[in-house]
Amino acid sequence: MSEKKRVGVQNYRFIELEPTPTTAWGKFKRVLKRSVKLELFVGLKVTFREMFKALFMGEMHTVKYPLEKLPISPRYRAIHEMKRLLESGHYRCIGCGLCEKICISDCIRMDTRYDENQRKEVVEYTINFGRCIFCGYCAEVCPELAITHGGRYETASEQRASFSLFEDMLTPIDKLKEQKEYPGFGAISPNADENIKKTPLAY
C-alpha cells in the first residue's frame, strides 16, 4: 500500500489491489484464501456485536413500532384536531370559514347554518388529507383555536373517505376531561402575554 500526498487539503491513498483471476483455478484459490483468513465474517463483525448487545445486554437501538412510538414535539404539524368547549362539550368552531379561505391546497370544505337561537353552527366540515400539505395556516388563522395539529401522524388508509371525517378529528365526549388546552400547532405560546406590546391609550 502506497500513500501519495497531493497538493491541497485532501490526502489520497492508493491501494494496490490484486488482479482479478480469470481462470477457474485462480478463482477457487481466491475463495479458499479468503475463507481461511475469515474475511467473510469481517463485514458481519458489527452486526454480531450489536446483536449480542441487544439480546444479552439489553442495549436495544430500535423501536418496536407500532407498539412503541417515538415522542414528537407538541408543535408538530400532524393530523388536525377539532377542540371542544370544556364547559358545554360543544365543538369550539364558530363557522367563520377563515380556515377554508386560507387553505392553499383547497382541501377544507365547510357548510354552516343558523340554529333556532340564531347561532351559526357547522353542519358539515371535512378536510381532505389526501390533498392537505399540513402547512398549518388553518390552525394559525383560527380565532377560536378550534383547530390545531395533533400528534397523530399515521395517514395511511385504504379508502379516500377516511381522509375527511370530522368525527375522527373531534375530541370524543368521554375524553373531554383529557383534552389538553391548546397542545398543538397553532396554539398560544406560554409567553404570549409577554410578547404583546403594550400600547398607551390616548384617553
XYZ file of C-alpha atoms in Angstrom:
203
model
C 0.000 0.000 0.000
C 1.487 3.254 -1.055
C 0.455 6.698 0.086
C 0.873 9.740 -2.075
C 0.278 13.270 -0.851
C -1.083 15.727 -3.347
C -1.337 19.486 -3.302
C -4.370 20.584 -1.353
C -6.219 19.634 1.794
C -7.119 16.049 0.932
C -4.709 13.141 1.120
C -5.334 10.377 -1.365
C -4.405 6.834 -0.503
C -3.878 4.426 -3.360
C -4.494 0.748 -2.673
C -2.754 -1.907 -4.701
C -5.393 -4.498 -5.497
C -4.552 -7.965 -6.639
C -5.547 -8.695 -10.218
C -8.882 -10.382 -10.776
C -8.371 -14.076 -11.604
C -9.598 -15.189 -14.975
C -9.243 -18.953 -14.699
C -11.368 -21.311 -12.642
C -8.357 -22.450 -10.614
C -7.456 -18.839 -9.800
C -10.990 -18.108 -8.650
C -11.000 -21.224 -6.472
C -7.709 -20.206 -4.849
C -9.067 -16.733 -4.121
C -12.193 -18.167 -2.439
C -10.077 -20.594 -0.408
C -7.697 -17.834 0.639
C -10.499 -15.544 1.765
C -12.233 -18.352 3.630
C -9.106 -19.308 5.562
C -8.498 -15.672 6.520
C -12.151 -15.376 7.676
C -12.695 -12.330 5.522
C -16.291 -13.357 5.066
C -17.005 -12.559 8.728
C -15.165 -9.256 8.872
C -18.156 -7.399 7.463
C -20.506 -9.137 9.911
C -18.477 -8.201 12.982
C -20.502 -5.075 13.699
C -23.774 -6.917 13.097
C -22.888 -9.732 15.505
C -21.662 -7.251 18.104
C -24.854 -5.201 18.055
C -26.983 -8.348 18.025
C -25.164 -9.657 21.093
C -25.714 -6.352 22.914
C -29.399 -6.361 22.050
C -30.026 -9.987 23.055
C -27.921 -10.345 26.192
C -27.103 -6.834 27.424
C -30.425 -5.116 26.827
C -28.997 -2.363 24.623
C -31.728 -2.109 22.020
C -31.417 0.682 19.475
C -34.664 0.069 17.638
C -38.278 0.857 18.473
C -40.966 -1.824 18.290
C -43.308 0.096 16.033
C -46.339 0.312 16.219
C -46.333 -0.892 19.836
C -43.747 1.771 20.667
C -43.584 5.227 19.151
C -41.001 7.928 19.472
C -42.200 11.144 21.120
C -42.732 14.093 18.829
C -42.830 17.802 19.500
C -46.212 19.258 20.541
C -45.722 21.830 17.771
C -45.500 19.110 15.117
C -47.959 19.578 12.258
C -49.711 16.203 12.101
C -53.391 15.234 11.726
C -55.771 18.031 12.700
C -57.728 18.002 15.945
C -61.015 19.792 16.486
C -61.346 21.073 20.056
C -64.455 21.216 22.197
C -65.549 23.698 24.836
C -64.680 22.285 28.226
C -67.819 23.753 29.840
C -70.536 22.567 27.463
C -68.787 19.957 25.346
C -69.904 21.706 22.148
C -67.287 21.984 19.455
C -65.404 25.231 19.541
C -65.683 26.024 15.835
C -67.900 29.065 15.162
C -68.081 28.517 11.405
C -66.291 31.701 10.386
C -64.737 29.973 7.366
C -61.280 31.516 7.686
C -59.592 28.119 7.557
C -61.428 27.302 4.339
C -60.437 30.605 2.762
C -56.768 30.488 3.716
C -56.206 26.836 2.767
C -53.723 26.951 -0.119
C -54.338 23.352 -1.148
C -58.139 23.822 -1.196
C -58.812 20.766 0.928
C -61.167 22.198 3.583
C -64.925 22.242 2.996
C -67.387 23.816 5.427
C -71.165 24.164 5.435
C -72.909 26.245 8.100
C -76.420 27.257 9.108
C -78.192 29.251 11.825
C -79.921 27.322 14.598
C -83.057 28.303 16.499
C -81.012 30.638 18.711
C -79.576 32.406 15.663
C -76.178 30.942 16.447
C -74.117 29.828 13.482
C -73.313 26.153 13.675
C -71.255 23.883 11.464
C -73.339 21.360 9.563
C -70.505 19.722 7.647
C -66.754 20.103 7.998
C -64.302 17.977 6.028
C -60.567 18.025 5.402
C -59.210 16.017 2.504
C -55.976 14.666 3.945
C -55.098 13.279 0.556
C -54.545 16.861 -0.614
C -53.544 18.537 2.657
C -49.907 19.638 2.793
C -50.017 20.286 6.575
C -48.846 23.870 6.254
C -50.607 24.922 9.460
C -52.296 28.042 8.077
C -55.721 26.854 9.172
C -54.538 26.453 12.757
C -52.831 29.835 12.795
C -55.779 31.791 11.432
C -58.469 30.206 13.629
C -59.740 32.915 16.028
C -61.211 30.406 18.495
C -58.279 27.956 18.383
C -60.814 25.301 17.453
C -58.496 23.503 15.050
C -54.948 22.513 15.934
C -52.438 19.987 14.723
C -52.189 16.963 16.978
C -49.649 14.185 17.263
C -51.354 11.509 15.121
C -49.154 11.277 12.038
C -50.360 7.969 10.563
C -52.425 8.831 7.499
C -52.421 5.516 5.632
C -55.855 4.269 4.628
C -57.421 2.035 2.029
C -60.365 4.362 1.394
C -60.277 8.027 0.488
C -63.347 8.616 2.632
C -61.204 8.065 5.723
C -59.225 11.200 4.898
C -62.024 13.648 5.621
C -64.069 12.511 8.626
C -64.946 15.290 11.066
C -65.749 12.815 13.845
C -62.242 11.386 13.743
C -60.733 14.814 14.377
C -63.232 15.925 17.014
C -62.441 15.229 20.640
C -64.718 12.425 21.949
C -67.156 13.411 24.686
C -65.952 10.686 27.026
C -62.384 12.008 26.710
C -63.272 15.662 27.151
C -61.589 15.831 30.551
C -58.391 14.508 28.998
C -58.353 17.221 26.347
C -55.317 19.386 26.788
C -55.927 23.040 26.256
C -54.168 24.161 23.076
C -51.439 21.500 22.884
C -50.855 21.514 19.132
C -49.514 23.683 16.353
C -51.331 26.961 16.095
C -51.749 27.201 19.850
C -50.906 30.162 22.026
C -47.333 30.034 23.246
C -46.797 30.081 27.042
C -45.188 33.529 26.898
C -47.757 35.089 24.560
C -48.726 37.782 27.088
C -45.110 38.878 27.433
C -44.738 39.259 23.662
C -47.716 41.619 23.369
C -46.548 45.209 23.145
C -48.405 47.491 25.491
C -49.793 50.436 23.558
C -50.512 53.584 25.582
C -54.073 54.833 25.239
C -54.793 58.434 24.443
C -57.994 58.522 26.507
